[in-house]
Amino acid sequence: NDEDDTGGGPWMLLLSSQGKGKRIALDDFKQQRRGGSGKKGLGLYKGDRLAALCLTGMTQQQQSGETAVSDDTTVTETTTTTTTTTTTTTVGSEHVIIGSQEGVMNRFDVESIQVQKGRATKGVGVMKLKEGDSIRDITLLPAEDVALLPGSN
């Protein structure tokens, strides 16, 4: 089975020009030296191409590059004990906003795109396009901004 909806990210969100998309774990792509040969991330149909990619599922800690640490010190008669706790708060569900060459826009929850393990998988349909139209760009609306929108729960 090439699909796995478990785990907390981070993921790469890949979109093809023909409206296919997938999330794949960032950990599947190890850092390489400059000039490395890279690894395939998205299988493409003939005539299709990678149109956009972005990172999603980052935690607040990963986004800021900082570690949230709290120290609790307990003093007894003869001993001092220090406990250090690291907390990572997961950012809620971001929304994806996709735009096509013809100016058509689509917005949806990023979690509606399945996490796929196989790097050669072609993804799922994320936007129906008219003939001659193609995906132009993508942006993420952070979860904290989604929560401020009217009608968001």
PDB file of C-alpha atoms in Angstrom:
ATOM      1  CA  ASN A   1       0.000   0.000   0.000  1.00  0.00           C
ATOM      2  CA  ASP A   2       1.542   3.309  -1.106  1.00  0.00           C
ATOM      3  CA  GLU A   3      -0.737   5.524   0.993  1.00  0.00           C
ATOM      4  CA  ASP A   4      -0.396   6.430   4.640  1.00  0.00           C
ATOM      5  CA  ASP A   5      -2.481   9.104   6.366  1.00  0.00           C
ATOM      6  CA  THR A   6      -0.572   8.810   9.635  1.00  0.00           C
ATOM      7  CA  GLY A   7       2.243  10.948  10.908  1.00  0.00           C
ATOM      8  CA  GLY A   8       2.580  14.606  11.578  1.00  0.00           C
ATOM      9  CA  GLY A   9       4.680  15.936   8.751  1.00  0.00           C
ATOM     10  CA  PRO A  10       6.415  17.855   7.494  1.00  0.00           C
ATOM     11  CA  TRP A  11       5.442  17.002   3.934  1.00  0.00           C
ATOM     12  CA  MET A  12       6.138  18.266   0.456  1.00  0.00           C
ATOM     13  CA  LEU A  13       2.994  19.075  -1.483  1.00  0.00           C
ATOM     14  CA  LEU A  14       3.600  18.491  -5.197  1.00  0.00           C
ATOM     15  CA  LEU A  15       1.249  19.595  -7.989  1.00  0.00           C
ATOM     16  CA  SER A  16       1.375  18.712 -11.660  1.00  0.00           C
ATOM     17  CA  SER A  17       0.298  21.076 -14.419  1.00  0.00           C
ATOM     18  CA  GLN A  18      -2.614  18.722 -15.227  1.00  0.00           C
ATOM     19  CA  GLY A  19      -4.150  19.071 -11.742  1.00  0.00           C
ATOM     20  CA  LYS A  20      -2.734  16.024  -9.924  1.00  0.00           C
ATOM     21  CA  GLY A  21      -1.311  16.443  -6.442  1.00  0.00           C
ATOM     22  CA  LYS A  22       0.179  14.488  -3.580  1.00  0.00           C
ATOM     23  CA  ARG A  23       1.800  14.909  -0.189  1.00  0.00           C
ATOM     24  CA  ILE A  24       4.993  12.999   0.482  1.00  0.00           C
ATOM     25  CA  ALA A  25       7.061  12.937   3.670  1.00  0.00           C
ATOM     26  CA  LEU A  26       9.950  15.386   3.593  1.00  0.00           C
ATOM     27  CA  ASP A  27      12.016  12.709   5.382  1.00  0.00           C
ATOM     28  CA  ASP A  28      11.845  10.631   2.174  1.00  0.00           C
ATOM     29  CA  PHE A  29      14.267  13.145   0.667  1.00  0.00           C
ATOM     30  CA  LYS A  30      17.558  13.232   2.500  1.00  0.00           C
ATOM     31  CA  GLN A  31      19.679  16.341   2.226  1.00  0.00           C
ATOM     32  CA  GLN A  32      22.253  16.102  -0.553  1.00  0.00           C
ATOM     33  CA  ARG A  33      25.258  18.139  -1.475  1.00  0.00           C
ATOM     34  CA  ARG A  34      24.894  20.903  -4.008  1.00  0.00           C
ATOM     35  CA  GLY A  35      24.929  19.343  -7.457  1.00  0.00           C
ATOM     36  CA  GLY A  36      23.385  16.060  -6.213  1.00  0.00           C
ATOM     37  CA  SER A  37      21.302  13.994  -8.614  1.00  0.00           C
ATOM     38  CA  GLY A  38      18.095  14.289  -6.543  1.00  0.00           C
ATOM     39  CA  LYS A  39      15.198  11.817  -6.286  1.00  0.00           C
ATOM     40  CA  LYS A  40      11.935  11.545  -8.162  1.00  0.00           C
ATOM     41  CA  GLY A  41       9.024  12.938  -6.146  1.00  0.00           C
ATOM     42  CA  LEU A  42       6.054  12.718  -8.508  1.00  0.00           C
ATOM     43  CA  GLY A  43       5.237  10.354 -11.346  1.00  0.00           C
ATOM     44  CA  LEU A  44       3.966  12.271 -14.364  1.00  0.00           C
ATOM     45  CA  TYR A  45       1.753  11.370 -17.294  1.00  0.00           C
ATOM     46  CA  LYS A  46       3.031  12.042 -20.805  1.00  0.00           C
ATOM     47  CA  GLY A  47       2.913  15.785 -21.473  1.00  0.00           C
ATOM     48  CA  ASP A  48       2.517  16.643 -17.776  1.00  0.00           C
ATOM     49  CA  ARG A  49       5.117  18.499 -15.691  1.00  0.00           C
ATOM     50  CA  LEU A  50       5.714  19.603 -12.111  1.00  0.00           C
ATOM     51  CA  ALA A  51       3.933  22.941 -11.727  1.00  0.00           C
ATOM     52  CA  ALA A  52       4.417  23.785  -8.047  1.00  0.00           C
ATOM     53  CA  LEU A  53       5.623  22.503  -4.707  1.00  0.00           C
ATOM     54  CA  CYS A  54       5.580  23.726  -1.130  1.00  0.00           C
ATOM     55  CA  LEU A  55       6.147  22.490   2.415  1.00  0.00           C
ATOM     56  CA  THR A  56       3.200  21.757   4.686  1.00  0.00           C
ATOM     57  CA  GLY A  57       2.574  20.147   8.056  1.00  0.00           C
ATOM     58  CA  MET A  58       5.353  22.053   9.764  1.00  0.00           C
ATOM     59  CA  THR A  59       5.134  22.590  13.499  1.00  0.00           C
ATOM     60  CA  GLN A  60       5.441  26.008  15.078  1.00  0.00           C
ATOM     61  CA  GLN A  61       8.811  24.881  16.437  1.00  0.00           C
ATOM     62  CA  GLN A  62      10.027  23.829  12.974  1.00  0.00           C
ATOM     63  CA  GLN A  63       8.746  27.041  11.371  1.00  0.00           C
ATOM     64  CA  SER A  64      10.492  29.317  13.852  1.00  0.00           C
ATOM     65  CA  GLY A  65      13.627  27.185  14.136  1.00  0.00           C
ATOM     66  CA  GLU A  66      13.405  27.459  17.917  1.00  0.00           C
ATOM     67  CA  THR A  67      12.867  24.904  20.662  1.00  0.00           C
ATOM     68  CA  ALA A  68      10.240  25.596  23.298  1.00  0.00           C
ATOM     69  CA  VAL A  69      11.652  24.475  26.637  1.00  0.00           C
ATOM     70  CA  SER A  70      10.236  24.830  30.145  1.00  0.00           C
ATOM     71  CA  ASP A  71      12.164  24.062  33.317  1.00  0.00           C
ATOM     72  CA  ASP A  72      10.423  22.883  36.476  1.00  0.00           C
ATOM     73  CA  THR A  73      12.627  22.723  39.542  1.00  0.00           C
ATOM     74  CA  THR A  74      11.596  20.744  42.630  1.00  0.00           C
ATOM     75  CA  VAL A  75      13.581  21.259  45.837  1.00  0.00           C
ATOM     76  CA  THR A  76      13.539  18.614  48.577  1.00  0.00           C
ATOM     77  CA  GLU A  77      15.440  18.652  51.882  1.00  0.00           C
ATOM     78  CA  THR A  78      18.702  17.421  50.391  1.00  0.00           C
ATOM     79  CA  THR A  79      18.256  17.146  46.620  1.00  0.00           C
ATOM     80  CA  THR A  80      17.358  19.416  43.710  1.00  0.00           C
ATOM     81  CA  THR A  81      15.713  17.802  40.662  1.00  0.00           C
ATOM     82  CA  THR A  82      15.361  19.634  37.355  1.00  0.00           C
ATOM     83  CA  THR A  83      12.957  18.376  34.707  1.00  0.00           C
ATOM     84  CA  THR A  84      13.207  19.759  31.173  1.00  0.00           C
ATOM     85  CA  THR A  85      10.207  19.367  28.880  1.00  0.00           C
ATOM     86  CA  THR A  86      10.282  20.124  25.165  1.00  0.00           C
ATOM     87  CA  THR A  87       6.907  20.944  23.651  1.00  0.00           C
ATOM     88  CA  THR A  88       6.061  20.966  19.986  1.00  0.00           C
ATOM     89  CA  THR A  89       2.720  22.407  18.974  1.00  0.00           C
ATOM     90  CA  THR A  90       1.392  21.170  15.672  1.00  0.00           C
ATOM     91  CA  VAL A  91       0.002  23.829  13.417  1.00  0.00           C
ATOM     92  CA  GLY A  92      -3.584  22.921  12.513  1.00  0.00           C
ATOM     93  CA  SER A  93      -4.749  22.182   9.032  1.00  0.00           C
ATOM     94  CA  GLU A  94      -3.516  24.624   6.443  1.00  0.00           C
ATOM     95  CA  HIS A  95      -5.534  25.374   3.333  1.00  0.00           C
ATOM     96  CA  VAL A  96      -4.115  25.082  -0.156  1.00  0.00           C
ATOM     97  CA  ILE A  97      -4.950  27.765  -2.711  1.00  0.00           C
ATOM     98  CA  ILE A  98      -4.299  26.734  -6.317  1.00  0.00           C
ATOM     99  CA  GLY A  99      -4.449  29.033  -9.311  1.00  0.00           C
ATOM    100  CA  SER A 100      -4.617  28.017 -12.966  1.00  0.00           C
ATOM    101  CA  GLN A 101      -3.252  29.718 -16.103  1.00  0.00           C
ATOM    102  CA  GLU A 102      -6.823  30.784 -16.938  1.00  0.00           C
ATOM    103  CA  GLY A 103      -7.307  32.471 -13.529  1.00  0.00           C
ATOM    104  CA  VAL A 104      -9.455  29.765 -11.907  1.00  0.00           C
ATOM    105  CA  MET A 105      -8.833  29.447  -8.152  1.00  0.00           C
ATOM    106  CA  ASN A 106      -9.510  26.538  -5.803  1.00  0.00           C
ATOM    107  CA  ARG A 107      -9.114  26.427  -2.000  1.00  0.00           C
ATOM    108  CA  PHE A 108      -9.285  23.288   0.149  1.00  0.00           C
ATOM    109  CA  ASP A 109      -7.896  21.634   3.277  1.00  0.00           C
ATOM    110  CA  VAL A 110      -4.369  20.297   2.711  1.00  0.00           C
ATOM    111  CA  GLU A 111      -5.239  17.146   4.682  1.00  0.00           C
ATOM    112  CA  SER A 112      -7.714  16.170   1.954  1.00  0.00           C
ATOM    113  CA  ILE A 113      -4.676  15.215  -0.158  1.00  0.00           C
ATOM    114  CA  GLN A 114      -3.498  11.780   0.926  1.00  0.00           C
ATOM    115  CA  VAL A 115       0.052  11.208   2.100  1.00  0.00           C
ATOM    116  CA  GLN A 116       1.628   8.824  -0.411  1.00  0.00           C
ATOM    117  CA  LYS A 117       4.752   6.804   0.256  1.00  0.00           C
ATOM    118  CA  GLY A 118       5.801   5.852  -3.272  1.00  0.00           C
ATOM    119  CA  ARG A 119       7.853   8.592  -4.889  1.00  0.00           C
ATOM    120  CA  ALA A 120       6.745   7.564  -8.390  1.00  0.00           C
ATOM    121  CA  THR A 121       2.986   7.703  -7.599  1.00  0.00           C
ATOM    122  CA  LYS A 122       1.094  10.195  -9.759  1.00  0.00           C
ATOM    123  CA  GLY A 123      -1.116  11.694  -7.035  1.00  0.00           C
ATOM    124  CA  VAL A 124      -4.837  12.419  -6.933  1.00  0.00           C
ATOM    125  CA  GLY A 125      -6.954  14.949  -8.783  1.00  0.00           C
ATOM    126  CA  VAL A 126      -6.891  18.256  -6.899  1.00  0.00           C
ATOM    127  CA  MET A 127      -8.471  20.514  -9.520  1.00  0.00           C
ATOM    128  CA  LYS A 128     -10.593  19.901 -12.612  1.00  0.00           C
ATOM    129  CA  LEU A 129      -9.171  21.902 -15.475  1.00  0.00           C
ATOM    130  CA  LYS A 130     -10.732  22.888 -18.786  1.00  0.00           C
ATOM    131  CA  GLU A 131      -8.917  21.823 -21.930  1.00  0.00           C
ATOM    132  CA  GLY A 132      -5.846  23.990 -22.489  1.00  0.00           C
ATOM    133  CA  ASP A 133      -5.739  25.205 -18.857  1.00  0.00           C
ATOM    134  CA  SER A 134      -3.014  24.167 -16.405  1.00  0.00           C
ATOM    135  CA  ILE A 135      -1.941  24.712 -12.799  1.00  0.00           C
ATOM    136  CA  ARG A 136       0.051  27.935 -12.486  1.00  0.00           C
ATOM    137  CA  ASP A 137       0.807  28.392  -8.777  1.00  0.00           C
ATOM    138  CA  ILE A 138       0.098  27.296  -5.224  1.00  0.00           C
ATOM    139  CA  THR A 139       0.149  28.958  -1.840  1.00  0.00           C
ATOM    140  CA  LEU A 140      -0.628  27.809   1.687  1.00  0.00           C
ATOM    141  CA  LEU A 141      -2.970  29.619   4.033  1.00  0.00           C
ATOM    142  CA  PRO A 142      -1.643  28.930   7.563  1.00  0.00           C
ATOM    143  CA  ALA A 143      -4.012  27.237  10.020  1.00  0.00           C
ATOM    144  CA  GLU A 144      -4.027  30.243  12.337  1.00  0.00           C
ATOM    145  CA  ASP A 145      -5.303  32.367   9.431  1.00  0.00           C
ATOM    146  CA  VAL A 146      -7.856  29.734   8.386  1.00  0.00           C
ATOM    147  CA  ALA A 147      -9.270  29.879  11.921  1.00  0.00           C
ATOM    148  CA  LEU A 148      -9.975  33.619  11.475  1.00  0.00           C
ATOM    149  CA  LEU A 149     -12.057  33.129   8.317  1.00  0.00           C
ATOM    150  CA  PRO A 150     -15.861  33.382   8.581  1.00  0.00           C
ATOM    151  CA  GLY A 151     -17.449  29.931   8.822  1.00  0.00           C
ATOM    152  CA  SER A 152     -14.284  28.191  10.049  1.00  0.00           C
ATOM    153  CA  ASN A 153     -14.655  25.818  12.979  1.00  0.00           C
TER     154      ASN A 153
END
